[in-house]
């Protein structure tokens, strides 16, 4: 404490992963020297250990409690929140929660998600109105990603950690997992921040410090550029010769004339100038977004009222998505309405990775990152969604895990979502207005694999809504699915296979649905629709679990046999005993070792090809 005996400023430091009092000693000293008449608190929170399994929402509660305790001890006139790395994300979320920003999902649908139940009843704080500044050092605002790593080995570690995190039960997941790009906590925080900025014109200033050598926090990693363009509410400052860790180091034991000592002194001076509000001193270090990005996102557009995502499925590059989006925008233009589209691609997605839940959930996280960027650019737009195959899973899973998102109208084709998905809850909470699900007469892909895995639905999280539709019948607020409403005279199925629901013959129906919310009457003798599926399609769906089990048994059994027999062939003593076998087995063991190895190599090559290309 400096100056007067009674402090007037409370400065709260929130550390990142593995943060300790020792690591934050320099930062704490600098803040005490910079803010006169202040009390600086830097507690160690639950996420201080790499092996911490506390949920991010629990850490937010802990930070709120520590500020409550410090604030109650004195009459502070202003509050400064300071965070490093993950701590910056927590600081932003603490500000949002303390300000009383409305929980859309808590108000409209308290049962919509358990993801953030720990924050459902947080009350506004008096001290939130006194927050003057949010200071972030190396903030990972969009979350960490393996793409940001500086070495192949580190990238492998992060990818492996992400996969393990998806497989583990939630109570055993490390805290770090909550801060990955596209995670529910990161997405909810970013969406809540956009809502907070939209509602409050007098929000605190945000200062972001970024190291020139930082290989963890990307230089364009901030949504504040979109929410504070043309204002002084956000500044980003580069600290020279600083990486992710030493960004908060302001003292050096090296000789004063060494480069390291000079860099440390310069870093401290820049931070002090920024925090004291001396732009003439730090202006040279201010970083503009256009210096880091070759192609800047569009300026925020408050006039656009409708945005439609069009997302492709498995074994697809998604070229058709732009064509359907073009038809929707053309129809909207003809009706005097405004629509924009987003048709991002997550790349070719083979069927084997698709069957693994953690791979699909990584695509959900990718999609949620896209959603937030769109929400930042079009703050007043209603979001709509058109998805095919795996694209339908992205929307359904996102609505389940991210209660801050909503889609006004949804169109599913070749859906791999389970048939008992609870759409009624989403309608009652005003997060979905209408859904239009197309089932096809001969969707072999859905009938065989997602629907064929229904005995293991809890494990694979897939279903056959593209083959059998949704059940029970959807509530009246939704347009009944399967093209079976009264406006289409009971024609329940689209003629064709897995791609039938997105073929050109349906573009007119799709565009009309998104633009007006209505379904065009099919008319009599329409060749594109059928009142029921052929018997062979229904039979395939019924027996699909047995077929899938048979295929898995054959493939895995053949692999096990080839591995075992190759091992036998490599051991002469065992191979001689195998000669006592009869018939084909004896002939098989009589083959040279090189032949066994060849067959084993061909097997693995075929499995790899089918897994990564089919």
Coordinates of C-alpha atoms in Angstrom, one line a residue:
X1 CA 0.0 0.0 0.0
X2 CA 1.3 3.4 -0.9
X3 CA 0.3 6.9 0.2
X4 CA -2.9 7.2 2.2
X5 CA -3.6 4.7 4.9
X6 CA -7.1 4.0 3.6
X7 CA -7.0 2.3 0.2
X8 CA -9.3 3.5 -2.6
X9 CA -8.4 1.0 -5.4
X10 CA -8.7 -2.8 -5.3
X11 CA -6.6 -4.6 -7.9
X12 CA -7.3 -8.3 -8.3
X13 CA -4.8 -10.5 -10.1
X14 CA -6.0 -13.8 -11.5
X15 CA -3.3 -16.2 -12.5
X16 CA -3.1 -18.7 -15.3
X17 CA -2.4 -22.4 -15.3
X18 CA 0.3 -23.3 -12.7
X19 CA 0.2 -19.8 -11.3
X20 CA 1.9 -19.3 -8.0
X21 CA 2.5 -16.3 -5.7
X22 CA 6.2 -16.5 -6.6
X23 CA 5.5 -16.2 -10.3
X24 CA 3.2 -13.2 -9.8
X25 CA 5.5 -11.4 -7.4
X26 CA 6.8 -9.0 -10.1
X27 CA 3.4 -8.2 -11.4
X28 CA 2.0 -7.6 -7.9
X29 CA 4.9 -5.2 -7.1
X30 CA 4.4 -3.3 -10.4
X31 CA 0.7 -2.9 -9.8
X32 CA 1.2 -1.6 -6.3
X33 CA 3.7 0.9 -7.6
X34 CA 1.5 2.0 -10.5
X35 CA -1.9 2.3 -8.7
X36 CA -1.5 4.6 -5.7
X37 CA -3.6 4.1 -2.6
X38 CA -4.3 0.5 -3.7
X39 CA -4.6 -3.0 -2.3
X40 CA -3.4 -5.7 -4.7
X41 CA -4.6 -9.2 -4.0
X42 CA -3.3 -12.2 -5.9
X43 CA -4.7 -15.4 -4.3
X44 CA -3.8 -18.9 -5.6
X45 CA -7.0 -20.3 -7.1
X46 CA -8.1 -23.9 -7.8
X47 CA -6.5 -24.0 -11.3
X48 CA -3.0 -23.5 -10.0
X49 CA -2.0 -27.1 -10.7
X50 CA -1.6 -28.7 -14.1
X51 CA -3.6 -31.6 -12.7
X52 CA -6.4 -29.5 -11.3
X53 CA -9.9 -31.0 -12.2
X54 CA -11.9 -28.0 -11.0
X55 CA -14.4 -26.8 -13.5
X56 CA -13.8 -23.3 -14.9
X57 CA -17.2 -22.2 -13.5
X58 CA -16.1 -23.3 -10.0
X59 CA -13.0 -21.2 -10.3
X60 CA -15.1 -18.2 -11.4
X61 CA -17.2 -18.7 -8.2
X62 CA -14.0 -18.8 -6.1
X63 CA -12.7 -15.5 -7.7
X64 CA -16.0 -13.8 -7.0
X65 CA -15.9 -14.9 -3.4
X66 CA -12.3 -13.6 -3.0
X67 CA -13.3 -10.2 -4.4
X68 CA -16.4 -10.1 -2.2
X69 CA -14.2 -10.7 0.9
X70 CA -11.6 -8.0 -0.1
X71 CA -14.3 -5.5 -1.0
X72 CA -16.2 -6.0 2.2
X73 CA -13.1 -5.0 4.2
X74 CA -12.9 -1.5 2.8
X75 CA -14.6 1.2 0.9
X76 CA -12.9 1.0 -2.5
X77 CA -13.8 3.6 -5.2
X78 CA -12.6 1.6 -8.1
X79 CA -11.7 -2.0 -9.1
X80 CA -9.1 -3.2 -11.6
X81 CA -9.2 -6.8 -12.8
X82 CA -5.9 -8.3 -14.1
X83 CA -5.4 -11.7 -15.6
X84 CA -2.7 -13.7 -17.3
X85 CA -3.4 -16.4 -20.0
X86 CA -6.3 -18.5 -18.7
X87 CA -6.7 -16.0 -15.9
X88 CA -7.6 -13.3 -18.5
X89 CA -10.5 -15.4 -19.6
X90 CA -11.6 -15.9 -16.0
X91 CA -11.3 -12.1 -15.4
X92 CA -13.6 -11.4 -18.3
X93 CA -16.1 -13.9 -17.1
X94 CA -16.0 -12.6 -13.5
X95 CA -16.8 -9.1 -14.8
X96 CA -19.7 -10.4 -16.8
X97 CA -21.2 -12.4 -13.9
X98 CA -20.7 -9.7 -11.4
X99 CA -22.4 -7.1 -13.7
X100 CA -25.6 -9.1 -13.7
X101 CA -25.7 -9.7 -17.4
X102 CA -28.8 -11.7 -18.1
X103 CA -28.6 -15.5 -18.3
X104 CA -30.7 -16.1 -21.4
X105 CA -30.8 -19.8 -20.8
X106 CA -31.4 -19.4 -17.0
X107 CA -34.3 -17.0 -17.5
X108 CA -36.0 -18.9 -20.3
X109 CA -35.0 -22.4 -19.7
X110 CA -33.4 -23.2 -16.4
X111 CA -33.1 -26.8 -17.3
X112 CA -31.6 -26.2 -20.7
X113 CA -28.1 -27.2 -19.7
X114 CA -26.1 -28.4 -16.7
X115 CA -22.9 -27.1 -18.2
X116 CA -22.9 -23.8 -16.2
X117 CA -25.2 -24.7 -13.4
X118 CA -22.6 -23.4 -10.9
X119 CA -23.2 -19.8 -12.2
X120 CA -26.9 -20.0 -12.6
X121 CA -27.8 -18.1 -9.4
X122 CA -24.9 -15.5 -9.3
X123 CA -26.2 -12.2 -8.1
X124 CA -24.9 -8.8 -9.3
X125 CA -22.2 -7.2 -7.2
X126 CA -22.0 -3.6 -6.1
X127 CA -18.3 -3.6 -6.9
X128 CA -19.0 -4.5 -10.5
X129 CA -20.1 -0.9 -11.1
X130 CA -16.7 0.3 -10.0
X131 CA -14.7 -1.8 -12.4
X132 CA -12.6 0.7 -14.3
X133 CA -10.3 -1.5 -16.4
X134 CA -9.7 -5.1 -17.4
X135 CA -6.0 -5.8 -18.0
X136 CA -5.1 -9.0 -19.8
X137 CA -1.6 -10.4 -20.3
X138 CA -1.4 -13.0 -23.1
X139 CA -5.1 -13.7 -23.1
X140 CA -6.3 -16.9 -24.9
X141 CA -9.7 -15.3 -25.5
X142 CA -10.7 -17.9 -28.1
X143 CA -9.1 -20.8 -26.1
X144 CA -6.0 -22.9 -26.7
X145 CA -5.6 -25.0 -29.9
X146 CA -3.1 -27.5 -31.0
X147 CA -2.7 -25.3 -34.1
X148 CA -0.9 -22.7 -32.0
X149 CA 1.8 -25.0 -30.7
X150 CA 5.4 -24.3 -31.7
X151 CA 6.5 -27.9 -32.3
X152 CA 5.1 -31.2 -33.7
X153 CA 5.6 -32.9 -30.4
X154 CA 3.7 -30.3 -28.5
X155 CA 0.9 -30.3 -31.1
X156 CA 0.7 -34.1 -30.6
X157 CA 0.5 -33.7 -26.8
X158 CA -2.3 -31.1 -27.1
X159 CA -4.3 -33.2 -29.6
X160 CA -3.9 -36.3 -27.4
X161 CA -5.0 -34.3 -24.3
X162 CA -8.0 -33.0 -26.2
X163 CA -9.0 -36.6 -27.2
X164 CA -8.5 -37.9 -23.6
X165 CA -10.6 -35.0 -22.3
X166 CA -13.5 -35.9 -24.5
X167 CA -13.3 -39.5 -23.4
X168 CA -13.0 -39.0 -19.7
X169 CA -16.1 -38.4 -17.5
X170 CA -16.6 -34.7 -16.8
X171 CA -15.5 -34.9 -13.2
X172 CA -12.1 -36.3 -14.2
X173 CA -11.4 -33.8 -16.9
X174 CA -8.5 -31.3 -16.2
X175 CA -9.4 -27.7 -15.8
X176 CA -7.3 -26.9 -18.9
X177 CA -9.8 -28.8 -21.0
X178 CA -12.4 -26.1 -20.2
X179 CA -10.2 -23.5 -22.0
X180 CA -9.8 -25.2 -25.4
X181 CA -11.0 -23.4 -28.4
X182 CA -14.7 -23.9 -29.0
X183 CA -15.4 -25.4 -25.5
X184 CA -18.7 -24.5 -23.8
X185 CA -17.0 -22.3 -21.3
X186 CA -15.0 -20.3 -23.9
X187 CA -18.0 -19.9 -26.3
X188 CA -20.4 -19.0 -23.5
X189 CA -17.9 -16.4 -22.2
X190 CA -17.4 -14.9 -25.7
X191 CA -21.1 -14.7 -26.5
X192 CA -21.9 -13.3 -23.1
X193 CA -19.2 -10.7 -23.6
X194 CA -20.8 -9.6 -26.9
X195 CA -24.1 -9.3 -25.2
X196 CA -22.5 -7.3 -22.3
X197 CA -20.8 -4.9 -24.8
X198 CA -24.1 -4.4 -26.7
X199 CA -26.0 -3.6 -23.5
X200 CA -23.4 -1.4 -21.8
X201 CA -21.9 1.7 -23.5
X202 CA -19.9 2.6 -20.4
X203 CA -18.1 -0.7 -20.1
X204 CA -14.6 -0.7 -18.6
X205 CA -11.6 -0.3 -20.8
X206 CA -9.9 -3.5 -21.9
X207 CA -6.1 -3.6 -22.2
X208 CA -4.4 -6.5 -23.9
X209 CA -0.7 -7.1 -23.6
X210 CA 0.8 -9.4 -26.2
X211 CA 4.4 -10.7 -26.4
X212 CA 6.3 -10.6 -29.7
X213 CA 7.6 -14.1 -29.0
X214 CA 4.4 -15.6 -27.6
X215 CA 3.6 -18.9 -29.4
X216 CA 0.5 -19.7 -27.3
X217 CA -1.8 -16.6 -27.6
X218 CA -2.2 -15.6 -31.3
X219 CA -1.9 -11.8 -32.1
X220 CA -5.4 -11.7 -33.6
X221 CA -7.0 -13.6 -30.7
X222 CA -9.5 -11.1 -29.4
X223 CA -13.2 -10.4 -30.1
X224 CA -12.7 -6.9 -28.7
X225 CA -11.6 -5.7 -32.0
X226 CA -15.1 -6.3 -33.3
X227 CA -16.9 -4.8 -30.3
X228 CA -14.8 -1.7 -29.8
X229 CA -13.8 -0.5 -33.3
X230 CA -13.6 3.2 -33.4
X231 CA -13.4 3.7 -29.7
X232 CA -10.8 3.9 -27.0
X233 CA -12.4 1.0 -25.0
X234 CA -9.8 -1.5 -26.2
X235 CA -6.1 -1.2 -26.9
X236 CA -3.7 -4.0 -27.7
X237 CA 0.0 -3.4 -26.9
X238 CA 3.0 -5.5 -28.0
X239 CA 5.7 -6.1 -25.4
X240 CA 9.1 -6.6 -27.3
X241 CA 11.2 -9.7 -26.6
X242 CA 8.5 -11.3 -24.5
X243 CA 7.0 -14.8 -24.6
X244 CA 3.9 -16.2 -22.9
X245 CA 5.6 -16.6 -19.5
X246 CA 8.0 -13.8 -19.1
X247 CA 5.3 -11.3 -20.2
X248 CA 4.7 -10.8 -16.5
X249 CA 8.4 -10.7 -15.5
X250 CA 9.6 -7.2 -14.6
X251 CA 12.8 -7.8 -12.7
X252 CA 16.0 -9.5 -13.8
X253 CA 19.0 -10.8 -11.9
X254 CA 21.2 -10.6 -14.9
X255 CA 23.8 -7.8 -15.1
X256 CA 22.2 -4.5 -16.0
X257 CA 24.1 -4.1 -19.3
X258 CA 22.9 -7.5 -20.7
X259 CA 20.1 -7.7 -23.4
X260 CA 17.9 -9.6 -21.0
X261 CA 18.1 -6.9 -18.3
X262 CA 17.4 -4.2 -20.9
X263 CA 14.4 -6.0 -22.3
X264 CA 13.0 -6.5 -18.8
X265 CA 13.3 -2.8 -18.0
X266 CA 11.7 -1.8 -21.3
X267 CA 8.8 -4.2 -20.7
X268 CA 8.2 -2.8 -17.2
X269 CA 8.3 0.8 -18.6
X270 CA 5.7 0.1 -21.3
X271 CA 3.3 -1.6 -18.9
X272 CA 3.6 1.3 -16.5
X273 CA 3.0 3.9 -19.2
X274 CA -0.1 2.0 -20.4
X275 CA -1.6 1.5 -16.9
X276 CA -0.9 5.2 -16.0
X277 CA -2.5 6.4 -19.2
X278 CA 0.5 7.9 -21.0
X279 CA -0.4 7.3 -24.7
X280 CA 2.5 9.5 -25.9
X281 CA 4.9 7.1 -24.3
X282 CA 3.3 3.7 -25.4
X283 CA 1.6 4.6 -28.7
X284 CA 4.5 3.3 -30.7
X285 CA 3.8 -0.2 -29.2
X286 CA 0.0 -0.3 -29.9
X287 CA -0.8 -3.2 -32.3
X288 CA -3.6 -2.9 -34.8
X289 CA -5.5 -5.9 -36.0
X290 CA -4.9 -5.2 -39.7
X291 CA -1.2 -5.6 -39.1
X292 CA -1.6 -9.2 -38.1
X293 CA -4.4 -10.3 -40.6
X294 CA -4.1 -10.2 -44.3
X295 CA -7.8 -10.5 -44.7
X296 CA -9.8 -8.7 -42.0
X297 CA -13.3 -9.9 -41.1
X298 CA -16.2 -7.6 -42.2
X299 CA -17.1 -4.6 -40.1
X300 CA -19.9 -5.2 -37.6
X301 CA -23.2 -5.0 -39.5
X302 CA -26.2 -4.1 -37.3
X303 CA -28.6 -3.9 -40.2
X304 CA -28.6 -7.6 -41.3
X305 CA -31.5 -9.5 -39.6
X306 CA -30.9 -13.1 -40.8
X307 CA -27.9 -15.3 -41.2
X308 CA -28.0 -18.9 -42.3
X309 CA -25.2 -21.5 -41.7
X310 CA -25.0 -24.2 -44.4
X311 CA -22.8 -27.1 -43.2
X312 CA -21.9 -30.2 -45.1
X313 CA -21.5 -33.8 -43.8
X314 CA -19.1 -36.7 -44.0
X315 CA -17.1 -37.7 -47.1
X316 CA -17.9 -34.3 -48.6
X317 CA -16.0 -31.1 -49.4
X318 CA -19.2 -29.0 -49.2
X319 CA -19.2 -27.3 -52.6
X320 CA -23.0 -27.6 -52.7
X321 CA -23.4 -25.4 -49.6
X322 CA -22.6 -22.2 -51.5
X323 CA -25.1 -23.1 -54.2
X324 CA -28.0 -23.6 -51.7
X325 CA -27.0 -20.5 -49.8
X326 CA -27.1 -18.6 -53.1
X327 CA -30.7 -19.8 -53.7
X328 CA -31.8 -18.8 -50.2
X329 CA -30.4 -15.3 -50.6
X330 CA -31.9 -15.0 -54.1
X331 CA -35.4 -16.0 -52.7
X332 CA -34.9 -13.5 -49.8
X333 CA -34.0 -10.7 -52.2
X334 CA -37.1 -11.4 -54.4
X335 CA -39.2 -11.1 -51.2
X336 CA -37.5 -7.9 -50.0
X337 CA -35.8 -9.6 -47.1
X338 CA -32.1 -9.6 -46.1
X339 CA -30.2 -12.8 -45.7
X340 CA -26.5 -13.5 -45.4
X341 CA -24.9 -16.9 -45.3
X342 CA -21.9 -18.7 -43.8
X343 CA -20.7 -21.9 -45.5
X344 CA -17.5 -22.8 -43.7
X345 CA -16.0 -26.3 -44.2
X346 CA -14.2 -28.5 -41.7
X347 CA -12.7 -30.5 -44.5
X348 CA -13.1 -34.1 -45.7
X349 CA -14.4 -36.2 -42.8
X350 CA -14.2 -40.0 -43.3
X351 CA -16.7 -42.4 -41.8
X352 CA -14.4 -44.0 -39.2
X353 CA -13.5 -40.7 -37.4
X354 CA -17.2 -39.8 -37.7
X355 CA -18.1 -42.8 -35.7
X356 CA -15.8 -41.8 -32.9
X357 CA -17.6 -39.3 -30.6
X358 CA -14.5 -37.2 -29.6
X359 CA -13.8 -36.4 -33.3
X360 CA -17.3 -35.3 -33.9
X361 CA -17.3 -33.1 -30.7
X362 CA -14.1 -31.4 -31.9
X363 CA -16.1 -30.5 -35.1
X364 CA -18.8 -29.1 -32.8
X365 CA -16.2 -26.9 -31.1
X366 CA -14.9 -25.7 -34.5
X367 CA -18.5 -24.8 -35.5
X368 CA -19.1 -22.9 -32.2
X369 CA -16.0 -20.8 -32.9
X370 CA -17.5 -20.0 -36.3
X371 CA -20.8 -19.1 -34.6
X372 CA -19.2 -16.6 -32.2
X373 CA -17.4 -14.8 -35.1
X374 CA -20.7 -14.5 -37.0
X375 CA -22.4 -13.2 -33.9
X376 CA -19.7 -10.5 -33.5
X377 CA -20.1 -9.4 -37.1
X378 CA -24.0 -9.6 -37.2
X379 CA -25.0 -8.7 -33.7
X380 CA -28.7 -8.3 -34.5
X381 CA -29.2 -11.2 -36.8
X382 CA -31.4 -14.3 -36.2
X383 CA -29.3 -17.4 -36.8
X384 CA -30.6 -20.2 -39.0
X385 CA -29.1 -23.6 -39.8
X386 CA -29.1 -26.0 -42.7
X387 CA -27.1 -29.2 -42.2
X388 CA -26.6 -32.5 -43.9
X389 CA -25.3 -35.7 -42.3
X390 CA -22.7 -34.8 -39.7
X391 CA -23.7 -31.2 -40.1
X392 CA -27.0 -32.1 -38.4
X393 CA -25.1 -33.5 -35.4
X394 CA -23.1 -30.3 -35.1
X395 CA -26.3 -28.2 -34.6
X396 CA -28.0 -30.7 -32.3
X397 CA -25.0 -31.3 -30.1
X398 CA -24.3 -27.5 -30.0
X399 CA -27.8 -26.8 -28.8
X400 CA -27.4 -29.4 -26.1
X401 CA -24.0 -28.2 -24.8
X402 CA -24.1 -24.4 -25.4
X403 CA -27.2 -22.9 -23.9
X404 CA -26.3 -19.4 -25.0
X405 CA -26.9 -20.3 -28.7
X406 CA -30.1 -20.4 -30.6
X407 CA -31.3 -21.1 -34.2
X408 CA -34.6 -19.7 -35.4
X409 CA -35.2 -22.2 -38.2
X410 CA -33.4 -25.5 -38.8
X411 CA -33.4 -27.7 -41.9
X412 CA -31.9 -31.3 -41.6
X413 CA -31.2 -33.6 -44.4
X414 CA -29.7 -37.1 -44.0
X415 CA -29.8 -36.5 -40.2
X416 CA -27.6 -38.6 -37.9
X417 CA -29.3 -37.2 -34.8
X418 CA -31.0 -39.7 -32.5
X419 CA -34.8 -39.9 -33.0
X420 CA -35.7 -39.1 -29.4
X421 CA -33.8 -35.8 -29.3
X422 CA -35.7 -33.4 -27.1
X423 CA -36.7 -30.6 -29.5
X424 CA -39.7 -29.7 -27.3
X425 CA -37.4 -28.3 -24.6
X426 CA -35.7 -26.1 -27.1
X427 CA -38.9 -24.7 -28.4
X428 CA -40.3 -24.0 -25.0
X429 CA -37.1 -22.0 -24.2
X430 CA -37.4 -20.0 -27.4
X431 CA -34.0 -21.3 -28.7
X432 CA -35.6 -23.0 -31.7
X433 CA -38.7 -21.8 -33.6
X434 CA -39.1 -24.4 -36.4
X435 CA -37.3 -27.5 -37.6
X436 CA -37.8 -29.2 -40.9
X437 CA -36.3 -32.7 -41.0
X438 CA -36.1 -34.6 -44.4
X439 CA -36.2 -38.4 -44.4
X440 CA -35.3 -40.2 -47.6
X441 CA -36.7 -43.4 -49.2
X442 CA -33.3 -45.1 -49.4
X443 CA -30.8 -43.4 -47.1
X444 CA -28.5 -46.5 -46.8
X445 CA -25.8 -44.5 -45.0
X446 CA -28.0 -43.5 -42.1
X447 CA -29.9 -46.7 -42.0
X448 CA -26.7 -48.8 -41.8
X449 CA -24.4 -46.9 -39.5
X450 CA -25.9 -44.2 -37.2
X451 CA -29.2 -46.1 -37.0
X452 CA -27.4 -49.5 -36.9
X453 CA -25.6 -48.3 -33.8
X454 CA -28.8 -47.6 -31.8
X455 CA -28.1 -50.4 -29.3
X456 CA -25.0 -48.4 -28.3
X457 CA -26.6 -45.0 -28.6
X458 CA -25.4 -43.8 -25.3
X459 CA -21.8 -44.5 -26.3
X460 CA -21.8 -43.3 -29.9
X461 CA -24.4 -40.5 -29.5
X462 CA -25.8 -41.1 -33.0
X463 CA -29.2 -41.9 -34.4
X464 CA -31.3 -42.4 -37.5
X465 CA -33.5 -39.3 -37.8
X466 CA -32.7 -39.2 -41.5
X467 CA -34.1 -42.7 -41.9
X468 CA -37.0 -42.9 -39.4
X469 CA -37.6 -39.3 -38.4
X470 CA -38.0 -37.9 -34.9
X471 CA -40.3 -39.5 -32.3
X472 CA -42.4 -38.6 -30.4
X473 CA -44.1 -36.2 -32.7
X474 CA -42.8 -32.6 -32.3
X475 CA -44.9 -30.1 -30.5
X476 CA -47.2 -27.6 -32.4
X477 CA -44.7 -24.8 -32.3
X478 CA -42.5 -26.7 -34.6
X479 CA -43.3 -27.6 -38.2
X480 CA -43.7 -31.3 -38.2
X481 CA -40.8 -33.0 -39.8
X482 CA -40.4 -35.5 -42.6
X483 CA -42.3 -33.4 -45.1
X484 CA -45.5 -34.7 -43.5
X485 CA -47.3 -31.6 -42.5
X486 CA -50.8 -30.8 -44.0
X487 CA -49.1 -28.4 -46.5
X488 CA -47.5 -31.4 -48.3
X489 CA -50.4 -33.7 -48.1
X490 CA -48.8 -36.5 -46.2
X491 CA -45.8 -37.1 -48.5
X492 CA -43.3 -38.1 -45.8
X493 CA -40.2 -39.1 -47.7
X494 CA -37.9 -37.6 -50.4
X495 CA -37.1 -39.9 -53.3
X496 CA -33.4 -40.9 -53.2
X497 CA -30.5 -41.8 -50.9
X498 CA -28.3 -40.0 -48.4
X499 CA -28.0 -36.8 -50.5
X500 CA -31.6 -36.6 -51.5
X501 CA -32.6 -33.9 -48.9
X502 CA -30.1 -31.4 -50.3
X503 CA -30.5 -32.1 -54.0
X504 CA -31.4 -29.3 -56.4
X505 CA -35.1 -30.5 -56.6
X506 CA -35.6 -29.3 -53.0
X507 CA -33.8 -26.0 -53.1
X508 CA -37.0 -24.1 -53.7
X509 CA -38.6 -25.8 -50.6
X510 CA -35.5 -25.1 -48.6
X511 CA -35.3 -21.4 -49.5
X512 CA -39.0 -20.8 -48.9
X513 CA -38.7 -22.4 -45.5
X514 CA -35.9 -20.2 -44.3
X515 CA -37.2 -16.9 -45.8
X516 CA -40.8 -17.2 -44.8
X517 CA -41.0 -20.1 -42.4
X518 CA -43.5 -21.9 -44.6
X519 CA -43.4 -25.1 -46.6
X520 CA -44.4 -25.1 -50.2
X521 CA -47.2 -27.5 -51.1
X522 CA -45.8 -30.4 -53.1
X523 CA -48.8 -30.8 -55.3
X524 CA -50.2 -34.1 -56.7
X525 CA -48.0 -36.6 -58.5
X526 CA -44.8 -34.9 -57.4
X527 CA -42.0 -37.3 -58.4
X528 CA -39.7 -36.1 -55.6
X529 CA -41.8 -37.2 -52.7
X530 CA -43.2 -40.6 -51.5
X531 CA -45.8 -41.4 -48.9
X532 CA -43.7 -44.2 -47.5
X533 CA -40.3 -46.0 -47.7
X534 CA -39.9 -49.2 -49.7
X535 CA -40.0 -52.4 -47.7
X536 CA -36.3 -53.1 -48.4
X537 CA -35.2 -49.8 -46.8
X538 CA -37.3 -50.5 -43.7
X539 CA -35.9 -54.0 -43.5
X540 CA -32.4 -52.7 -43.8
X541 CA -32.9 -50.4 -40.9
X542 CA -34.3 -53.2 -38.7
X543 CA -31.4 -55.6 -39.3
X544 CA -28.7 -52.9 -39.4
X545 CA -27.4 -53.6 -35.9
X546 CA -26.8 -57.2 -36.8
X547 CA -25.0 -56.2 -40.0
X548 CA -22.8 -53.7 -38.2
X549 CA -21.9 -56.2 -35.6
X550 CA -21.1 -58.8 -38.3
X551 CA -18.9 -56.4 -40.2
X552 CA -17.0 -55.3 -37.1
X553 CA -16.5 -59.0 -36.1
X554 CA -15.2 -59.9 -39.5
X555 CA -12.8 -57.0 -39.8
X556 CA -11.5 -57.2 -36.2
X557 CA -11.4 -60.9 -36.3
X558 CA -9.4 -61.0 -39.5
X559 CA -6.9 -58.5 -38.1
X560 CA -6.5 -60.5 -34.9
X561 CA -6.0 -63.7 -36.9
X562 CA -3.4 -62.1 -39.2
X563 CA -1.4 -60.7 -36.3
X564 CA -1.5 -64.0 -34.4
X565 CA -0.5 -66.1 -37.5
X566 CA 2.3 -63.7 -38.4
X567 CA 3.6 -64.0 -34.9
X568 CA 3.5 -67.8 -35.2
X569 CA 5.3 -67.7 -38.5
X570 CA 8.1 -65.6 -37.0
X571 CA 8.7 -68.4 -34.4
X572 CA 10.0 -71.5 -36.0
X573 CA 9.4 -73.7 -33.0
X574 CA 5.8 -72.8 -32.9
X575 CA 5.5 -72.9 -36.7
X576 CA 6.6 -76.6 -36.6
X577 CA 3.8 -77.4 -34.2
X578 CA 1.4 -75.6 -36.4
X579 CA 2.2 -78.1 -39.2
X580 CA 0.0 -80.6 -37.3
X581 CA -3.0 -78.6 -38.3
X582 CA -5.2 -79.8 -41.1
X583 CA -6.4 -78.4 -44.4
X584 CA -6.3 -74.7 -45.2
X585 CA -4.8 -73.8 -41.8
X586 CA -1.8 -76.1 -42.5
X587 CA -1.3 -74.6 -46.0
X588 CA -1.5 -71.1 -44.5
X589 CA 1.2 -71.8 -41.9
X590 CA 3.3 -73.4 -44.6
X591 CA 3.6 -70.0 -46.4
X592 CA 6.9 -68.1 -46.0
X593 CA 7.2 -65.5 -43.3
X594 CA 7.5 -62.8 -46.0
X595 CA 4.0 -63.8 -47.3
X596 CA 2.5 -63.5 -43.8
X597 CA 4.0 -60.0 -43.4
X598 CA 2.7 -59.0 -46.9
X599 CA -0.9 -60.0 -46.0
X600 CA -0.6 -58.2 -42.7
X601 CA 0.7 -55.1 -44.4
X602 CA -2.1 -55.2 -47.0
X603 CA -4.7 -55.6 -44.3
X604 CA -3.5 -52.5 -42.4
X605 CA -3.2 -50.6 -45.7
X606 CA -6.8 -51.4 -46.6
X607 CA -8.1 -50.6 -43.1
X608 CA -6.3 -47.3 -43.2
X609 CA -7.7 -46.5 -46.6
X610 CA -11.2 -47.3 -45.6
X611 CA -10.8 -45.4 -42.4
X612 CA -9.4 -42.2 -43.9
X613 CA -10.9 -42.1 -47.3
X614 CA -14.2 -43.9 -47.3

